[in-house]
Amino acid sequence: MSYRPLSPVELDALKEIGNIGLGNAVTSLAQLINRRVNMRVPRSSFLPFEEMIELVGGYEELVGCVSLRVLGDAPGIVLYIFDGESTLHLVDMLMGLPVGTTGELDELAQSAIKEIGNVLTGSFVSAISMMTGLNMVTTVPLFAFDMLGAVLTSLMVAAGRVEEQVLVIETELFHEEETLIKGHFFLLTEPGAIDRLMAALGFNEG
């Protein structure tokens, strides 16, 4: 796939957009569950697809994944992926349960995670849209709890072509009991979408 390497300044701009988007997302999450939520962003980077897989733990890693298609001026997919343990802890946080209560994901738990994922990813995309002025519309969120390889295979089949490079933002969420919920935001864009984002931010292609 054709890919234009981004300059350090362009990468910093993308990371800053991501950080602002996640800040908005966590604010929305705290309002939704009426509890204080803190977030750290240990790292944000632009990685090849295969390195993204390794970062999460490999194709056989059990994960919870909320995905949204992004349509409009910069089409692609936004994924928010949690490891298996963090997925169960997230349900406890959403339901106001003691950590360790949830041992499996029933229909109610999956619905709750999907709604939270919708809030988090929707706020993230809205921030990008507001900062760039681009029209970005999100679809209904999907949730999967499966091995990472199976999750990504089905998403890639549905999405078609995406750039080989992925915007990755590691996140660590805490609520008041300091339970750590580790996740990764991924922005997978269709070819040309990143260039449109950069142009909207005032960077000339080249």
JSON list of C-alpha atoms in Angstrom, two decimals:
[
{"chain": "A", "resi": 1, "resn": "MET", "atom": "CA", "xyz": [0.00, 0.00, 0.00]},
{"chain": "A", "resi": 2, "resn": "SER", "atom": "CA", "xyz": [1.23, 3.45, -0.79]},
{"chain": "A", "resi": 3, "resn": "TYR", "atom": "CA", "xyz": [2.12, 5.37, 2.31]},
{"chain": "A", "resi": 4, "resn": "ARG", "atom": "CA", "xyz": [3.62, 8.81, 2.73]},
{"chain": "A", "resi": 5, "resn": "PRO", "atom": "CA", "xyz": [5.80, 8.96, 5.84]},
{"chain": "A", "resi": 6, "resn": "LEU", "atom": "CA", "xyz": [4.69, 11.70, 8.21]},
{"chain": "A", "resi": 7, "resn": "SER", "atom": "CA", "xyz": [7.11, 14.30, 9.50]},
{"chain": "A", "resi": 8, "resn": "PRO", "atom": "CA", "xyz": [7.74, 14.60, 13.25]},
{"chain": "A", "resi": 9, "resn": "VAL", "atom": "CA", "xyz": [5.63, 17.77, 13.33]},
{"chain": "A", "resi": 10, "resn": "GLU", "atom": "CA", "xyz": [2.74, 16.01, 11.60]},
{"chain": "A", "resi": 11, "resn": "LEU", "atom": "CA", "xyz": [3.02, 13.07, 14.00]},
{"chain": "A", "resi": 12, "resn": "ASP", "atom": "CA", "xyz": [2.94, 15.42, 16.96]},
{"chain": "A", "resi": 13, "resn": "ALA", "atom": "CA", "xyz": [-0.18, 17.09, 15.56]},
{"chain": "A", "resi": 14, "resn": "LEU", "atom": "CA", "xyz": [-1.93, 13.72, 15.20]},
{"chain": "A", "resi": 15, "resn": "LYS", "atom": "CA", "xyz": [-0.93, 12.68, 18.71]},
{"chain": "A", "resi": 16, "resn": "GLU", "atom": "CA", "xyz": [-2.18, 15.98, 20.13]},
{"chain": "A", "resi": 17, "resn": "ILE", "atom": "CA", "xyz": [-5.53, 15.52, 18.40]},
{"chain": "A", "resi": 18, "resn": "GLY", "atom": "CA", "xyz": [-5.70, 12.02, 19.83]},
{"chain": "A", "resi": 19, "resn": "ASN", "atom": "CA", "xyz": [-4.92, 13.21, 23.35]},
{"chain": "A", "resi": 20, "resn": "ILE", "atom": "CA", "xyz": [-7.57, 15.94, 23.17]},
{"chain": "A", "resi": 21, "resn": "GLY", "atom": "CA", "xyz": [-10.07, 13.45, 21.79]},
{"chain": "A", "resi": 22, "resn": "LEU", "atom": "CA", "xyz": [-9.40, 11.03, 24.63]},
{"chain": "A", "resi": 23, "resn": "GLY", "atom": "CA", "xyz": [-9.65, 13.81, 27.20]},
{"chain": "A", "resi": 24, "resn": "ASN", "atom": "CA", "xyz": [-13.13, 14.61, 25.88]},
{"chain": "A", "resi": 25, "resn": "ALA", "atom": "CA", "xyz": [-13.98, 10.91, 25.87]},
{"chain": "A", "resi": 26, "resn": "VAL", "atom": "CA", "xyz": [-13.03, 10.39, 29.52]},
{"chain": "A", "resi": 27, "resn": "THR", "atom": "CA", "xyz": [-15.04, 13.46, 30.54]},
{"chain": "A", "resi": 28, "resn": "SER", "atom": "CA", "xyz": [-18.06, 11.96, 28.76]},
{"chain": "A", "resi": 29, "resn": "LEU", "atom": "CA", "xyz": [-17.48, 8.60, 30.46]},
{"chain": "A", "resi": 30, "resn": "ALA", "atom": "CA", "xyz": [-17.30, 10.17, 33.93]},
{"chain": "A", "resi": 31, "resn": "GLN", "atom": "CA", "xyz": [-20.56, 12.03, 33.30]},
{"chain": "A", "resi": 32, "resn": "LEU", "atom": "CA", "xyz": [-22.27, 8.88, 32.03]},
{"chain": "A", "resi": 33, "resn": "ILE", "atom": "CA", "xyz": [-21.42, 6.72, 35.05]},
{"chain": "A", "resi": 34, "resn": "ASN", "atom": "CA", "xyz": [-21.43, 9.65, 37.49]},
{"chain": "A", "resi": 35, "resn": "ARG", "atom": "CA", "xyz": [-18.07, 8.67, 38.90]},
{"chain": "A", "resi": 36, "resn": "ARG", "atom": "CA", "xyz": [-14.65, 10.21, 38.72]},
{"chain": "A", "resi": 37, "resn": "VAL", "atom": "CA", "xyz": [-12.44, 8.67, 36.04]},
{"chain": "A", "resi": 38, "resn": "ASN", "atom": "CA", "xyz": [-8.77, 9.50, 35.50]},
{"chain": "A", "resi": 39, "resn": "MET", "atom": "CA", "xyz": [-6.77, 8.72, 32.40]},
{"chain": "A", "resi": 40, "resn": "ARG", "atom": "CA", "xyz": [-3.10, 8.45, 31.54]},
{"chain": "A", "resi": 41, "resn": "VAL", "atom": "CA", "xyz": [-1.70, 8.22, 28.02]},
{"chain": "A", "resi": 42, "resn": "PRO", "atom": "CA", "xyz": [1.65, 6.42, 28.38]},
{"chain": "A", "resi": 43, "resn": "ARG", "atom": "CA", "xyz": [2.35, 6.46, 24.66]},
{"chain": "A", "resi": 44, "resn": "SER", "atom": "CA", "xyz": [0.92, 7.50, 21.34]},
{"chain": "A", "resi": 45, "resn": "SER", "atom": "CA", "xyz": [2.60, 6.58, 18.09]},
{"chain": "A", "resi": 46, "resn": "PHE", "atom": "CA", "xyz": [2.18, 5.67, 14.44]},
{"chain": "A", "resi": 47, "resn": "LEU", "atom": "CA", "xyz": [3.00, 2.00, 13.93]},
{"chain": "A", "resi": 48, "resn": "PRO", "atom": "CA", "xyz": [2.93, -0.58, 11.15]},
{"chain": "A", "resi": 49, "resn": "PHE", "atom": "CA", "xyz": [-0.07, -2.91, 11.38]},
{"chain": "A", "resi": 50, "resn": "GLU", "atom": "CA", "xyz": [2.00, -5.92, 12.53]},
{"chain": "A", "resi": 51, "resn": "GLU", "atom": "CA", "xyz": [3.58, -3.93, 15.37]},
{"chain": "A", "resi": 52, "resn": "MET", "atom": "CA", "xyz": [0.09, -2.90, 16.47]},
{"chain": "A", "resi": 53, "resn": "ILE", "atom": "CA", "xyz": [-0.77, -6.60, 16.80]},
{"chain": "A", "resi": 54, "resn": "GLU", "atom": "CA", "xyz": [2.35, -7.27, 18.89]},
{"chain": "A", "resi": 55, "resn": "LEU", "atom": "CA", "xyz": [1.57, -4.31, 21.14]},
{"chain": "A", "resi": 56, "resn": "VAL", "atom": "CA", "xyz": [-1.78, -5.77, 22.14]},
{"chain": "A", "resi": 57, "resn": "GLY", "atom": "CA", "xyz": [-0.27, -9.20, 22.79]},
{"chain": "A", "resi": 58, "resn": "GLY", "atom": "CA", "xyz": [-0.45, -11.14, 19.55]},
{"chain": "A", "resi": 59, "resn": "TYR", "atom": "CA", "xyz": [-3.15, -12.72, 17.43]},
{"chain": "A", "resi": 60, "resn": "GLU", "atom": "CA", "xyz": [-4.20, -15.23, 20.12]},
{"chain": "A", "resi": 61, "resn": "GLU", "atom": "CA", "xyz": [-4.68, -12.63, 22.87]},
{"chain": "A", "resi": 62, "resn": "LEU", "atom": "CA", "xyz": [-8.23, -12.59, 24.27]},
{"chain": "A", "resi": 63, "resn": "VAL", "atom": "CA", "xyz": [-9.58, -9.05, 23.94]},
{"chain": "A", "resi": 64, "resn": "GLY", "atom": "CA", "xyz": [-12.71, -6.98, 24.20]},
{"chain": "A", "resi": 65, "resn": "CYS", "atom": "CA", "xyz": [-13.04, -4.71, 21.17]},
{"chain": "A", "resi": 66, "resn": "VAL", "atom": "CA", "xyz": [-15.47, -1.89, 20.45]},
{"chain": "A", "resi": 67, "resn": "SER", "atom": "CA", "xyz": [-15.30, -0.79, 16.82]},
{"chain": "A", "resi": 68, "resn": "LEU", "atom": "CA", "xyz": [-16.86, 2.06, 14.89]},
{"chain": "A", "resi": 69, "resn": "ARG", "atom": "CA", "xyz": [-16.75, 2.75, 11.18]},
{"chain": "A", "resi": 70, "resn": "VAL", "atom": "CA", "xyz": [-15.97, 6.36, 10.32]},
{"chain": "A", "resi": 71, "resn": "LEU", "atom": "CA", "xyz": [-17.56, 7.75, 7.17]},
{"chain": "A", "resi": 72, "resn": "GLY", "atom": "CA", "xyz": [-17.19, 11.12, 5.47]},
{"chain": "A", "resi": 73, "resn": "ASP", "atom": "CA", "xyz": [-14.06, 13.10, 4.60]},
{"chain": "A", "resi": 74, "resn": "ALA", "atom": "CA", "xyz": [-11.58, 10.84, 6.43]},
{"chain": "A", "resi": 75, "resn": "PRO", "atom": "CA", "xyz": [-13.05, 7.33, 6.38]},
{"chain": "A", "resi": 76, "resn": "GLY", "atom": "CA", "xyz": [-11.67, 4.44, 8.38]},
{"chain": "A", "resi": 77, "resn": "ILE", "atom": "CA", "xyz": [-12.22, 2.46, 11.57]},
{"chain": "A", "resi": 78, "resn": "VAL", "atom": "CA", "xyz": [-11.73, 3.40, 15.22]},
{"chain": "A", "resi": 79, "resn": "LEU", "atom": "CA", "xyz": [-11.07, 0.52, 17.59]},
{"chain": "A", "resi": 80, "resn": "TYR", "atom": "CA", "xyz": [-10.88, 0.55, 21.37]},
{"chain": "A", "resi": 81, "resn": "ILE", "atom": "CA", "xyz": [-9.33, -2.72, 22.51]},
{"chain": "A", "resi": 82, "resn": "PHE", "atom": "CA", "xyz": [-8.99, -3.96, 26.11]},
{"chain": "A", "resi": 83, "resn": "ASP", "atom": "CA", "xyz": [-7.27, -7.13, 27.26]},
{"chain": "A", "resi": 84, "resn": "GLY", "atom": "CA", "xyz": [-9.53, -9.81, 28.71]},
{"chain": "A", "resi": 85, "resn": "GLU", "atom": "CA", "xyz": [-9.02, -8.89, 32.38]},
{"chain": "A", "resi": 86, "resn": "SER", "atom": "CA", "xyz": [-9.49, -5.17, 31.75]},
{"chain": "A", "resi": 87, "resn": "THR", "atom": "CA", "xyz": [-12.71, -5.91, 29.87]},
{"chain": "A", "resi": 88, "resn": "LEU", "atom": "CA", "xyz": [-14.16, -7.64, 32.94]},
{"chain": "A", "resi": 89, "resn": "HIS", "atom": "CA", "xyz": [-12.91, -4.86, 35.23]},
{"chain": "A", "resi": 90, "resn": "LEU", "atom": "CA", "xyz": [-14.52, -2.30, 32.93]},
{"chain": "A", "resi": 91, "resn": "VAL", "atom": "CA", "xyz": [-17.89, -4.02, 33.41]},
{"chain": "A", "resi": 92, "resn": "ASP", "atom": "CA", "xyz": [-17.42, -3.84, 37.20]},
{"chain": "A", "resi": 93, "resn": "MET", "atom": "CA", "xyz": [-16.67, -0.12, 36.92]},
{"chain": "A", "resi": 94, "resn": "LEU", "atom": "CA", "xyz": [-19.70, 0.54, 34.73]},
{"chain": "A", "resi": 95, "resn": "MET", "atom": "CA", "xyz": [-22.05, -1.43, 36.96]},
{"chain": "A", "resi": 96, "resn": "GLY", "atom": "CA", "xyz": [-20.68, -0.04, 40.23]},
{"chain": "A", "resi": 97, "resn": "LEU", "atom": "CA", "xyz": [-19.61, -3.52, 41.34]},
{"chain": "A", "resi": 98, "resn": "PRO", "atom": "CA", "xyz": [-16.57, -4.51, 43.42]},
{"chain": "A", "resi": 99, "resn": "VAL", "atom": "CA", "xyz": [-13.61, -5.27, 41.17]},
{"chain": "A", "resi": 100, "resn": "GLY", "atom": "CA", "xyz": [-13.44, -8.96, 40.39]},
{"chain": "A", "resi": 101, "resn": "THR", "atom": "CA", "xyz": [-17.20, -9.49, 40.53]},
{"chain": "A", "resi": 102, "resn": "THR", "atom": "CA", "xyz": [-17.68, -10.02, 36.79]},
{"chain": "A", "resi": 103, "resn": "GLY", "atom": "CA", "xyz": [-16.42, -13.39, 35.58]},
{"chain": "A", "resi": 104, "resn": "GLU", "atom": "CA", "xyz": [-18.15, -13.60, 32.22]},
{"chain": "A", "resi": 105, "resn": "LEU", "atom": "CA", "xyz": [-19.83, -11.29, 29.76]},
{"chain": "A", "resi": 106, "resn": "ASP", "atom": "CA", "xyz": [-23.59, -11.72, 29.60]},
{"chain": "A", "resi": 107, "resn": "GLU", "atom": "CA", "xyz": [-25.83, -9.75, 27.26]},
{"chain": "A", "resi": 108, "resn": "LEU", "atom": "CA", "xyz": [-26.22, -6.87, 29.73]},
{"chain": "A", "resi": 109, "resn": "ALA", "atom": "CA", "xyz": [-22.46, -6.59, 30.25]},
{"chain": "A", "resi": 110, "resn": "GLN", "atom": "CA", "xyz": [-21.81, -6.59, 26.51]},
{"chain": "A", "resi": 111, "resn": "SER", "atom": "CA", "xyz": [-24.46, -3.93, 26.00]},
{"chain": "A", "resi": 112, "resn": "ALA", "atom": "CA", "xyz": [-22.87, -1.75, 28.70]},
{"chain": "A", "resi": 113, "resn": "ILE", "atom": "CA", "xyz": [-19.40, -2.03, 27.18]},
{"chain": "A", "resi": 114, "resn": "LYS", "atom": "CA", "xyz": [-20.76, -1.26, 23.72]},
{"chain": "A", "resi": 115, "resn": "GLU", "atom": "CA", "xyz": [-22.44, 1.89, 25.05]},
{"chain": "A", "resi": 116, "resn": "ILE", "atom": "CA", "xyz": [-19.28, 3.03, 26.82]},
{"chain": "A", "resi": 117, "resn": "GLY", "atom": "CA", "xyz": [-17.25, 2.26, 23.72]},
{"chain": "A", "resi": 118, "resn": "ASN", "atom": "CA", "xyz": [-19.70, 4.32, 21.72]},
{"chain": "A", "resi": 119, "resn": "VAL", "atom": "CA", "xyz": [-19.22, 7.27, 24.09]},
{"chain": "A", "resi": 120, "resn": "LEU", "atom": "CA", "xyz": [-15.43, 6.97, 24.13]},
{"chain": "A", "resi": 121, "resn": "THR", "atom": "CA", "xyz": [-14.90, 6.45, 20.41]},
{"chain": "A", "resi": 122, "resn": "GLY", "atom": "CA", "xyz": [-17.62, 8.91, 19.44]},
{"chain": "A", "resi": 123, "resn": "SER", "atom": "CA", "xyz": [-16.07, 11.67, 21.57]},
{"chain": "A", "resi": 124, "resn": "PHE", "atom": "CA", "xyz": [-12.67, 10.84, 20.12]},
{"chain": "A", "resi": 125, "resn": "VAL", "atom": "CA", "xyz": [-13.90, 11.17, 16.51]},
{"chain": "A", "resi": 126, "resn": "SER", "atom": "CA", "xyz": [-15.90, 14.31, 17.32]},
{"chain": "A", "resi": 127, "resn": "ALA", "atom": "CA", "xyz": [-12.75, 16.01, 18.63]},
{"chain": "A", "resi": 128, "resn": "ILE", "atom": "CA", "xyz": [-10.88, 15.17, 15.42]},
{"chain": "A", "resi": 129, "resn": "SER", "atom": "CA", "xyz": [-13.78, 16.50, 13.36]},
{"chain": "A", "resi": 130, "resn": "MET", "atom": "CA", "xyz": [-13.98, 19.74, 15.36]},
{"chain": "A", "resi": 131, "resn": "MET", "atom": "CA", "xyz": [-10.24, 20.41, 15.16]},
{"chain": "A", "resi": 132, "resn": "THR", "atom": "CA", "xyz": [-9.97, 19.70, 11.44]},
{"chain": "A", "resi": 133, "resn": "GLY", "atom": "CA", "xyz": [-13.36, 20.90, 10.20]},
{"chain": "A", "resi": 134, "resn": "LEU", "atom": "CA", "xyz": [-13.76, 17.61, 8.34]},
{"chain": "A", "resi": 135, "resn": "ASN", "atom": "CA", "xyz": [-17.09, 15.84, 8.13]},
{"chain": "A", "resi": 136, "resn": "MET", "atom": "CA", "xyz": [-16.73, 12.59, 10.07]},
{"chain": "A", "resi": 137, "resn": "VAL", "atom": "CA", "xyz": [-19.79, 10.45, 10.80]},
{"chain": "A", "resi": 138, "resn": "THR", "atom": "CA", "xyz": [-19.67, 7.33, 12.98]},
{"chain": "A", "resi": 139, "resn": "THR", "atom": "CA", "xyz": [-21.75, 4.18, 12.58]},
{"chain": "A", "resi": 140, "resn": "VAL", "atom": "CA", "xyz": [-23.39, 2.04, 15.26]},
{"chain": "A", "resi": 141, "resn": "PRO", "atom": "CA", "xyz": [-20.68, 0.43, 17.46]},
{"chain": "A", "resi": 142, "resn": "LEU", "atom": "CA", "xyz": [-19.93, -3.27, 17.36]},
{"chain": "A", "resi": 143, "resn": "PHE", "atom": "CA", "xyz": [-18.54, -5.29, 20.26]},
{"chain": "A", "resi": 144, "resn": "ALA", "atom": "CA", "xyz": [-16.56, -8.51, 20.10]},
{"chain": "A", "resi": 145, "resn": "PHE", "atom": "CA", "xyz": [-14.93, -10.59, 22.84]},
{"chain": "A", "resi": 146, "resn": "ASP", "atom": "CA", "xyz": [-12.59, -13.00, 21.10]},
{"chain": "A", "resi": 147, "resn": "MET", "atom": "CA", "xyz": [-9.00, -13.62, 20.10]},
{"chain": "A", "resi": 148, "resn": "LEU", "atom": "CA", "xyz": [-7.44, -10.54, 18.53]},
{"chain": "A", "resi": 149, "resn": "GLY", "atom": "CA", "xyz": [-6.76, -12.33, 15.25]},
{"chain": "A", "resi": 150, "resn": "ALA", "atom": "CA", "xyz": [-10.41, -13.31, 14.82]},
{"chain": "A", "resi": 151, "resn": "VAL", "atom": "CA", "xyz": [-11.61, -9.81, 15.72]},
{"chain": "A", "resi": 152, "resn": "LEU", "atom": "CA", "xyz": [-9.28, -8.06, 13.28]},
{"chain": "A", "resi": 153, "resn": "THR", "atom": "CA", "xyz": [-9.90, -10.54, 10.46]},
{"chain": "A", "resi": 154, "resn": "SER", "atom": "CA", "xyz": [-13.64, -9.86, 10.49]},
{"chain": "A", "resi": 155, "resn": "LEU", "atom": "CA", "xyz": [-13.08, -6.10, 10.72]},
{"chain": "A", "resi": 156, "resn": "MET", "atom": "CA", "xyz": [-10.58, -6.03, 7.87]},
{"chain": "A", "resi": 157, "resn": "VAL", "atom": "CA", "xyz": [-12.91, -8.02, 5.62]},
{"chain": "A", "resi": 158, "resn": "ALA", "atom": "CA", "xyz": [-15.67, -5.52, 6.31]},
{"chain": "A", "resi": 159, "resn": "ALA", "atom": "CA", "xyz": [-13.47, -2.45, 5.95]},
{"chain": "A", "resi": 160, "resn": "GLY", "atom": "CA", "xyz": [-11.57, -3.27, 2.78]},
{"chain": "A", "resi": 161, "resn": "ARG", "atom": "CA", "xyz": [-8.33, -1.36, 2.23]},
{"chain": "A", "resi": 162, "resn": "VAL", "atom": "CA", "xyz": [-6.71, 0.57, 5.05]},
{"chain": "A", "resi": 163, "resn": "GLU", "atom": "CA", "xyz": [-3.32, 2.21, 5.36]},
{"chain": "A", "resi": 164, "resn": "GLU", "atom": "CA", "xyz": [-0.48, 0.03, 6.59]},
{"chain": "A", "resi": 165, "resn": "GLN", "atom": "CA", "xyz": [0.31, 2.58, 9.32]},
{"chain": "A", "resi": 166, "resn": "VAL", "atom": "CA", "xyz": [-1.99, 2.85, 12.34]},
{"chain": "A", "resi": 167, "resn": "LEU", "atom": "CA", "xyz": [-2.35, 5.66, 14.87]},
{"chain": "A", "resi": 168, "resn": "VAL", "atom": "CA", "xyz": [-2.00, 3.95, 18.26]},
{"chain": "A", "resi": 169, "resn": "ILE", "atom": "CA", "xyz": [-2.82, 5.59, 21.59]},
{"chain": "A", "resi": 170, "resn": "GLU", "atom": "CA", "xyz": [-2.24, 3.55, 24.73]},
{"chain": "A", "resi": 171, "resn": "THR", "atom": "CA", "xyz": [-4.61, 4.44, 27.56]},
{"chain": "A", "resi": 172, "resn": "GLU", "atom": "CA", "xyz": [-4.81, 3.67, 31.25]},
{"chain": "A", "resi": 173, "resn": "LEU", "atom": "CA", "xyz": [-8.12, 4.40, 32.95]},
{"chain": "A", "resi": 174, "resn": "PHE", "atom": "CA", "xyz": [-8.53, 4.60, 36.71]},
{"chain": "A", "resi": 175, "resn": "HIS", "atom": "CA", "xyz": [-11.60, 5.13, 38.83]},
{"chain": "A", "resi": 176, "resn": "GLU", "atom": "CA", "xyz": [-11.59, 6.13, 42.47]},
{"chain": "A", "resi": 177, "resn": "GLU", "atom": "CA", "xyz": [-10.49, 2.70, 43.68]},
{"chain": "A", "resi": 178, "resn": "GLU", "atom": "CA", "xyz": [-7.44, 2.97, 41.47]},
{"chain": "A", "resi": 179, "resn": "THR", "atom": "CA", "xyz": [-8.29, -0.13, 39.46]},
{"chain": "A", "resi": 180, "resn": "LEU", "atom": "CA", "xyz": [-6.26, -0.05, 36.28]},
{"chain": "A", "resi": 181, "resn": "ILE", "atom": "CA", "xyz": [-8.05, -0.63, 32.99]},
{"chain": "A", "resi": 182, "resn": "LYS", "atom": "CA", "xyz": [-5.58, -0.80, 30.13]},
{"chain": "A", "resi": 183, "resn": "GLY", "atom": "CA", "xyz": [-6.67, -0.22, 26.59]},
{"chain": "A", "resi": 184, "resn": "HIS", "atom": "CA", "xyz": [-5.53, 0.87, 23.16]},
{"chain": "A", "resi": 185, "resn": "PHE", "atom": "CA", "xyz": [-7.19, 3.26, 20.75]},
{"chain": "A", "resi": 186, "resn": "PHE", "atom": "CA", "xyz": [-6.46, 2.51, 17.11]},
{"chain": "A", "resi": 187, "resn": "LEU", "atom": "CA", "xyz": [-7.31, 4.72, 14.16]},
{"chain": "A", "resi": 188, "resn": "LEU", "atom": "CA", "xyz": [-7.12, 2.76, 10.90]},
{"chain": "A", "resi": 189, "resn": "THR", "atom": "CA", "xyz": [-7.70, 5.02, 7.93]},
{"chain": "A", "resi": 190, "resn": "GLU", "atom": "CA", "xyz": [-8.49, 4.36, 4.32]},
{"chain": "A", "resi": 191, "resn": "PRO", "atom": "CA", "xyz": [-5.78, 5.43, 1.82]},
{"chain": "A", "resi": 192, "resn": "GLY", "atom": "CA", "xyz": [-5.61, 9.21, 1.50]},
{"chain": "A", "resi": 193, "resn": "ALA", "atom": "CA", "xyz": [-7.50, 9.98, 4.71]},
{"chain": "A", "resi": 194, "resn": "ILE", "atom": "CA", "xyz": [-4.40, 10.94, 6.73]},
{"chain": "A", "resi": 195, "resn": "ASP", "atom": "CA", "xyz": [-3.32, 13.32, 3.97]},
{"chain": "A", "resi": 196, "resn": "ARG", "atom": "CA", "xyz": [-6.75, 14.97, 4.14]},
{"chain": "A", "resi": 197, "resn": "LEU", "atom": "CA", "xyz": [-6.41, 15.27, 7.92]},
{"chain": "A", "resi": 198, "resn": "MET", "atom": "CA", "xyz": [-2.99, 16.86, 7.52]},
{"chain": "A", "resi": 199, "resn": "ALA", "atom": "CA", "xyz": [-4.23, 19.27, 4.85]},
{"chain": "A", "resi": 200, "resn": "ALA", "atom": "CA", "xyz": [-7.12, 20.30, 7.10]},
{"chain": "A", "resi": 201, "resn": "LEU", "atom": "CA", "xyz": [-4.59, 21.06, 9.84]},
{"chain": "A", "resi": 202, "resn": "GLY", "atom": "CA", "xyz": [-2.63, 23.28, 7.47]},
{"chain": "A", "resi": 203, "resn": "PHE", "atom": "CA", "xyz": [0.15, 20.89, 6.44]},
{"chain": "A", "resi": 204, "resn": "ASN", "atom": "CA", "xyz": [1.01, 20.73, 2.77]},
{"chain": "A", "resi": 205, "resn": "GLU", "atom": "CA", "xyz": [1.53, 17.30, 1.28]},
{"chain": "A", "resi": 206, "resn": "GLY", "atom": "CA", "xyz": [5.08, 16.50, 0.41]}
]
